[in-house]
GROMACS .gro file of C-alpha atoms in nm:
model
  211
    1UNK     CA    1   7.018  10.386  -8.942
    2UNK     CA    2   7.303  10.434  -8.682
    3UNK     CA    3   7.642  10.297  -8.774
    4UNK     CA    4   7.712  10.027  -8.551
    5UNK     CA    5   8.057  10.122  -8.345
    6UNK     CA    6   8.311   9.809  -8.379
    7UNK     CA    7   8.671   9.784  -8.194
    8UNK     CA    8   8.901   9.546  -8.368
    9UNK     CA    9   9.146   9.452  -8.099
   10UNK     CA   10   9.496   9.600  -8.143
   11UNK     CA   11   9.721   9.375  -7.966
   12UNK     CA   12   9.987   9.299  -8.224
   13UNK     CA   13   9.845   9.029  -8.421
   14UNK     CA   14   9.887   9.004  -8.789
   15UNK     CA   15   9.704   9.184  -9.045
   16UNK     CA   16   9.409   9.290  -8.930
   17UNK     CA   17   9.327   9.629  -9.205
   18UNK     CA   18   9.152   9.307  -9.386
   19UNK     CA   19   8.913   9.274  -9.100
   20UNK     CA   20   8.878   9.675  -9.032
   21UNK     CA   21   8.800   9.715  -9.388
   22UNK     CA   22   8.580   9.430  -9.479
   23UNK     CA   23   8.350   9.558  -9.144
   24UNK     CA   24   8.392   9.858  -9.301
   25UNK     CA   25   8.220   9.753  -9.591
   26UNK     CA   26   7.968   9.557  -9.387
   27UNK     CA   27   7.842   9.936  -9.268
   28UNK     CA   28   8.010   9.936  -8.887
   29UNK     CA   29   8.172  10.242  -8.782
   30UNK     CA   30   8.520  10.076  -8.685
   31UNK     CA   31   8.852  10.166  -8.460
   32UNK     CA   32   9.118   9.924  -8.473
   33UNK     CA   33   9.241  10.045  -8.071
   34UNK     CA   34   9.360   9.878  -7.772
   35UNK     CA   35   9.220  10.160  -7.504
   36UNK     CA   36   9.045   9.997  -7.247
   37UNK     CA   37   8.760  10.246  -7.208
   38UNK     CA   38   8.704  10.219  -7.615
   39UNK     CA   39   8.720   9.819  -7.623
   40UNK     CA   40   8.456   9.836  -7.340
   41UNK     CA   41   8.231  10.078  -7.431
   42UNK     CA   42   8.200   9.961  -7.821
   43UNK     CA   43   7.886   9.799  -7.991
   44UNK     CA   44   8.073   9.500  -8.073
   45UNK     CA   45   8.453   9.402  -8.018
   46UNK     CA   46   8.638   9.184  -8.257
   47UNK     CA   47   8.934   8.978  -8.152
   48UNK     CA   48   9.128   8.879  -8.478
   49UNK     CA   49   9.419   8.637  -8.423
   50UNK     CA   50   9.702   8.517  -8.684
   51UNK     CA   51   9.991   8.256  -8.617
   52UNK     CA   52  10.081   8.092  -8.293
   53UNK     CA   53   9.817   8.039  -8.007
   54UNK     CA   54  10.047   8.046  -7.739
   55UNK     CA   55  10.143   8.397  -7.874
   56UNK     CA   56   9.810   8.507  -7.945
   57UNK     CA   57   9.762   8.420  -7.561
   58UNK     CA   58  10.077   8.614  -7.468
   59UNK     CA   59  10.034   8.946  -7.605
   60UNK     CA   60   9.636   8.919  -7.462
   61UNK     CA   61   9.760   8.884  -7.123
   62UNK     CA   62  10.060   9.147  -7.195
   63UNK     CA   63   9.775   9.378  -7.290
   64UNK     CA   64   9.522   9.316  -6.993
   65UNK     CA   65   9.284   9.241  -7.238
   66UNK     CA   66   9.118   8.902  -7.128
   67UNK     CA   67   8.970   9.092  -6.845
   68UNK     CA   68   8.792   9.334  -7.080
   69UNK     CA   69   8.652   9.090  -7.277
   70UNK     CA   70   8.592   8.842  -7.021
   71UNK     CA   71   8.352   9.176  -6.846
   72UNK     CA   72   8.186   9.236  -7.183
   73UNK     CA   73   8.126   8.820  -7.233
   74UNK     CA   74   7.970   8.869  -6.867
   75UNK     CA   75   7.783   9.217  -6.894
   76UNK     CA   76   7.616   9.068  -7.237
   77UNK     CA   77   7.797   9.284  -7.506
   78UNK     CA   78   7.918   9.116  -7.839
   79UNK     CA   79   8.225   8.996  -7.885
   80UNK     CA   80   8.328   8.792  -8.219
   81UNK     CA   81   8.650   8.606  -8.243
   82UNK     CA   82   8.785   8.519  -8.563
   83UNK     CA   83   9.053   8.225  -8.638
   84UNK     CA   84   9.329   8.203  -8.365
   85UNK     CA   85   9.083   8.483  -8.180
   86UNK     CA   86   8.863   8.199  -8.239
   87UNK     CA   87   9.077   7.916  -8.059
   88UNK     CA   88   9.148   8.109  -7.739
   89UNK     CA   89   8.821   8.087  -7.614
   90UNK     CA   90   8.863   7.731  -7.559
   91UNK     CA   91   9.008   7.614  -7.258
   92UNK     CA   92   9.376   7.514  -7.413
   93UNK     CA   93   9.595   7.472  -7.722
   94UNK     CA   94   9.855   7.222  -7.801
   95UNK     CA   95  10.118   7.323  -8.063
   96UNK     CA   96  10.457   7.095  -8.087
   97UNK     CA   97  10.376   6.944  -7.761
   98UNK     CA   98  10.329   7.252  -7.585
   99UNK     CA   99  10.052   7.306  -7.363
  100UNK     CA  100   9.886   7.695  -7.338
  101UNK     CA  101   9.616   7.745  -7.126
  102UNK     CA  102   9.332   7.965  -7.301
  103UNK     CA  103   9.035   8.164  -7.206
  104UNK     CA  104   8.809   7.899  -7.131
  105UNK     CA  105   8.507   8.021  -7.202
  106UNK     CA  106   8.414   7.655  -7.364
  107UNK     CA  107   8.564   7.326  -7.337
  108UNK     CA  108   8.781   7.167  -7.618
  109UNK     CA  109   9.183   7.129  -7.720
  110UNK     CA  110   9.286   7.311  -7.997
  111UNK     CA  111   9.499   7.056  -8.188
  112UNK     CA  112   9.690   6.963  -8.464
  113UNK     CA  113   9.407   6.848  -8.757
  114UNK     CA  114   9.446   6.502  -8.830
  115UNK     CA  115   9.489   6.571  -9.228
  116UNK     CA  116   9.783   6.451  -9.489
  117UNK     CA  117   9.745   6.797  -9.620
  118UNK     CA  118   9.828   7.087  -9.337
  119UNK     CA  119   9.790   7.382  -9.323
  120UNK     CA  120   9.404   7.366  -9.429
  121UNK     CA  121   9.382   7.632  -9.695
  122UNK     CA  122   9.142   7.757  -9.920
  123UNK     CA  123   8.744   7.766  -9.969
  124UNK     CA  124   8.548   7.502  -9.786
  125UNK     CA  125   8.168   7.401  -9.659
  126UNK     CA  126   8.025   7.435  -9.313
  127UNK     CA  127   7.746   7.323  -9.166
  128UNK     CA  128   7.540   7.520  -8.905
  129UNK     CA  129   7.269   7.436  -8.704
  130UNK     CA  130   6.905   7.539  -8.882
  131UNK     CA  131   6.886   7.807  -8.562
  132UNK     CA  132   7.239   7.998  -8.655
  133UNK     CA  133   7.191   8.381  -8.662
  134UNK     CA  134   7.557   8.421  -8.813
  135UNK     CA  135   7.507   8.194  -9.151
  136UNK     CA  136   7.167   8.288  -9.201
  137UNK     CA  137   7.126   8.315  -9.566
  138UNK     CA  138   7.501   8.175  -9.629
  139UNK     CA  139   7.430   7.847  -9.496
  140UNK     CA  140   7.548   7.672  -9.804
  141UNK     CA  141   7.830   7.881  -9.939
  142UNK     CA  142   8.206   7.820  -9.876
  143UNK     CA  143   8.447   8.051  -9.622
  144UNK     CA  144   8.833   8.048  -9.654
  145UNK     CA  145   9.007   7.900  -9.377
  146UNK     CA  146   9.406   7.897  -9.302
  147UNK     CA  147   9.486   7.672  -9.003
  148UNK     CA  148   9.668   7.347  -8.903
  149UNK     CA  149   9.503   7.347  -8.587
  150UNK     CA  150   9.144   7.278  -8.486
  151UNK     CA  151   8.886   7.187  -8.213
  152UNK     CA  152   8.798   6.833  -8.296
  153UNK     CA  153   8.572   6.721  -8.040
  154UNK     CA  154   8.307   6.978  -7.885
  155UNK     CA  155   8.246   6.862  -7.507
  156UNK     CA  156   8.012   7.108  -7.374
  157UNK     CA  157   7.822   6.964  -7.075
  158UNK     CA  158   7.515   7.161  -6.977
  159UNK     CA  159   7.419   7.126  -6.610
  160UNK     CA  160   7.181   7.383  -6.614
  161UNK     CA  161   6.880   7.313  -6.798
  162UNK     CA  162   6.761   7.695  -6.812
  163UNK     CA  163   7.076   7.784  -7.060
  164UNK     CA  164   7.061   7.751  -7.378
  165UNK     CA  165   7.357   7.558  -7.531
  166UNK     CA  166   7.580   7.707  -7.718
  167UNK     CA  167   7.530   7.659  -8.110
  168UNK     CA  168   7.844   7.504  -8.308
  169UNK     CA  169   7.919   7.486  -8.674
  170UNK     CA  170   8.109   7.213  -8.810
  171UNK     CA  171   8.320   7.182  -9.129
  172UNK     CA  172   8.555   6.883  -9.202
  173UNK     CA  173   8.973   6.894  -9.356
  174UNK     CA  174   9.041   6.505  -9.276
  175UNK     CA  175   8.861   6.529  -8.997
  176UNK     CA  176   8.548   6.712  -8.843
  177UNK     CA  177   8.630   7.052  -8.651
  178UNK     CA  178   8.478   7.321  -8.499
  179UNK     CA  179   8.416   7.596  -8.767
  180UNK     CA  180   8.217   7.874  -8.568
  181UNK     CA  181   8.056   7.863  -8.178
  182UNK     CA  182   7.742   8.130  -8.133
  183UNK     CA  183   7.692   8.115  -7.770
  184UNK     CA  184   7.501   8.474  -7.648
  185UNK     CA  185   7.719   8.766  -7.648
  186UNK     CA  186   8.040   8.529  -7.737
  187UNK     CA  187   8.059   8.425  -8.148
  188UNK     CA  188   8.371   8.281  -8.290
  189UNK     CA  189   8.479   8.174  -8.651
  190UNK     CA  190   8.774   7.943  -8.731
  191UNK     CA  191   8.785   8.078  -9.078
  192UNK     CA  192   8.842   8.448  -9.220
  193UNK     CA  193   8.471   8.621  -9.299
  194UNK     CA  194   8.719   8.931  -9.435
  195UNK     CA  195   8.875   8.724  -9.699
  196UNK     CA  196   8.530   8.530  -9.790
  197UNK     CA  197   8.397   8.740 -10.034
  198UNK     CA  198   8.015   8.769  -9.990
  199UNK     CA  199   7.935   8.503  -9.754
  200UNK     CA  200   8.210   8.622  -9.584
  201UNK     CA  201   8.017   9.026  -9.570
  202UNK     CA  202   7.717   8.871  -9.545
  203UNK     CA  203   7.788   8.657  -9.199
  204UNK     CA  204   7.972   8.991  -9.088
  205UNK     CA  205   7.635   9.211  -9.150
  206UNK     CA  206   7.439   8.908  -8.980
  207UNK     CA  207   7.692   8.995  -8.704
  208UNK     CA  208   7.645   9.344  -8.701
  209UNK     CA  209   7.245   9.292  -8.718
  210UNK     CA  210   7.265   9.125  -8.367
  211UNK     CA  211   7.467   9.404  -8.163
   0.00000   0.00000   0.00000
């Protein structure tokens, strides 16, 4: 079978050889690149995201990269976003007060978790819908998260009645958030698949299965 061809967006975040290498594993052919013709053209495109969201947001736009993926998220092609990669799709985030204006592609605040113990780190449960492509076969098991801010309320309205809604996975740290969003093309985890051992390769070759 044909290697699957992943980009893993290069646009300054963190560490990121975790996530090239654990796809790696997972059997993709992967380029950690930022060249607009190779972020469009891939199987599947990856946006990782460590520390601030108003950062994360920043070097996006420095890049010109929310019009790529916003053109893949239209055109159909896969695009998974993983922690604060996972938080900019929603429409803002509030850190210290500060407002930043995110991708939007679904409702919800990313906010402070309402916990005594912050940041939430470590192993911890979700719960998917019965439906979820991503956690099939790792519904149970436990992903490592590290975060101290959340979506805590999922508001999606659907007008239409032909689409299909999107399909959220919850876990809870003091309070319910939103742990992973599969909606078509667009998937997004709060926690990190690359440092989640099996369940964590296993979700990422569920991934890979659906490109």
């Amino acid at each position: 079978m044909e290697k699957k061809n992943v980009v893993v967006l290069d646009y300054g975040s963190g560490n990121v050889r975790s996530a090239v290498r654990a796809l790696e594993a997972a059997g993709a052919s992967v380029e950690l690149t930022a060249d607009p013709e190779k972020v469009m053209n891939a199987d599947g495109l990856v946006v990782p995201g460590v520390g601030a969201y108003a950062s994360v947001m920043e070097q996006l736009t420095k890049i010109g990269a929310l019009r790529w993926i916003g053109r893949r998220i239209a055109g159909g092609q896969p695009v998974l976003g993983i922690c604060v990669g996972h938080q900019v799709f929603f429409e803002e985030g509030v850190e210290h007060g500060v407002k930043t204006a995110g991708i939007g592609e679904w409702p919800g605040t990313v906010e402070r978790l309402k916990s005594d113990v912050i940041p939430h780190m470590g192993w911890n449960t979700v719960q998917p819908p019965e439906s979820s492509k991503l956690f099939a076969g790792v519904e149970n098991e436990r992903f490592y998260f590290v975060h101290s801010y959340a979506v805590q309320k999922w508001e999606f309205d659907v007008t239409q009645p032909a689409m299909t809604p999107p399909q959220v996975t919850w876990s809870t740290h003091g309070t319910p958030f939103v742990a992973a969003v599969e909606n078509g093309p667009l998937s997004a985890v709060q926690f990190h698949p690359e440092k989640s051992g099996e369940a964590g390769a296993q979700l990422l070759r569920n991934w890979l299965g659906t490109l």
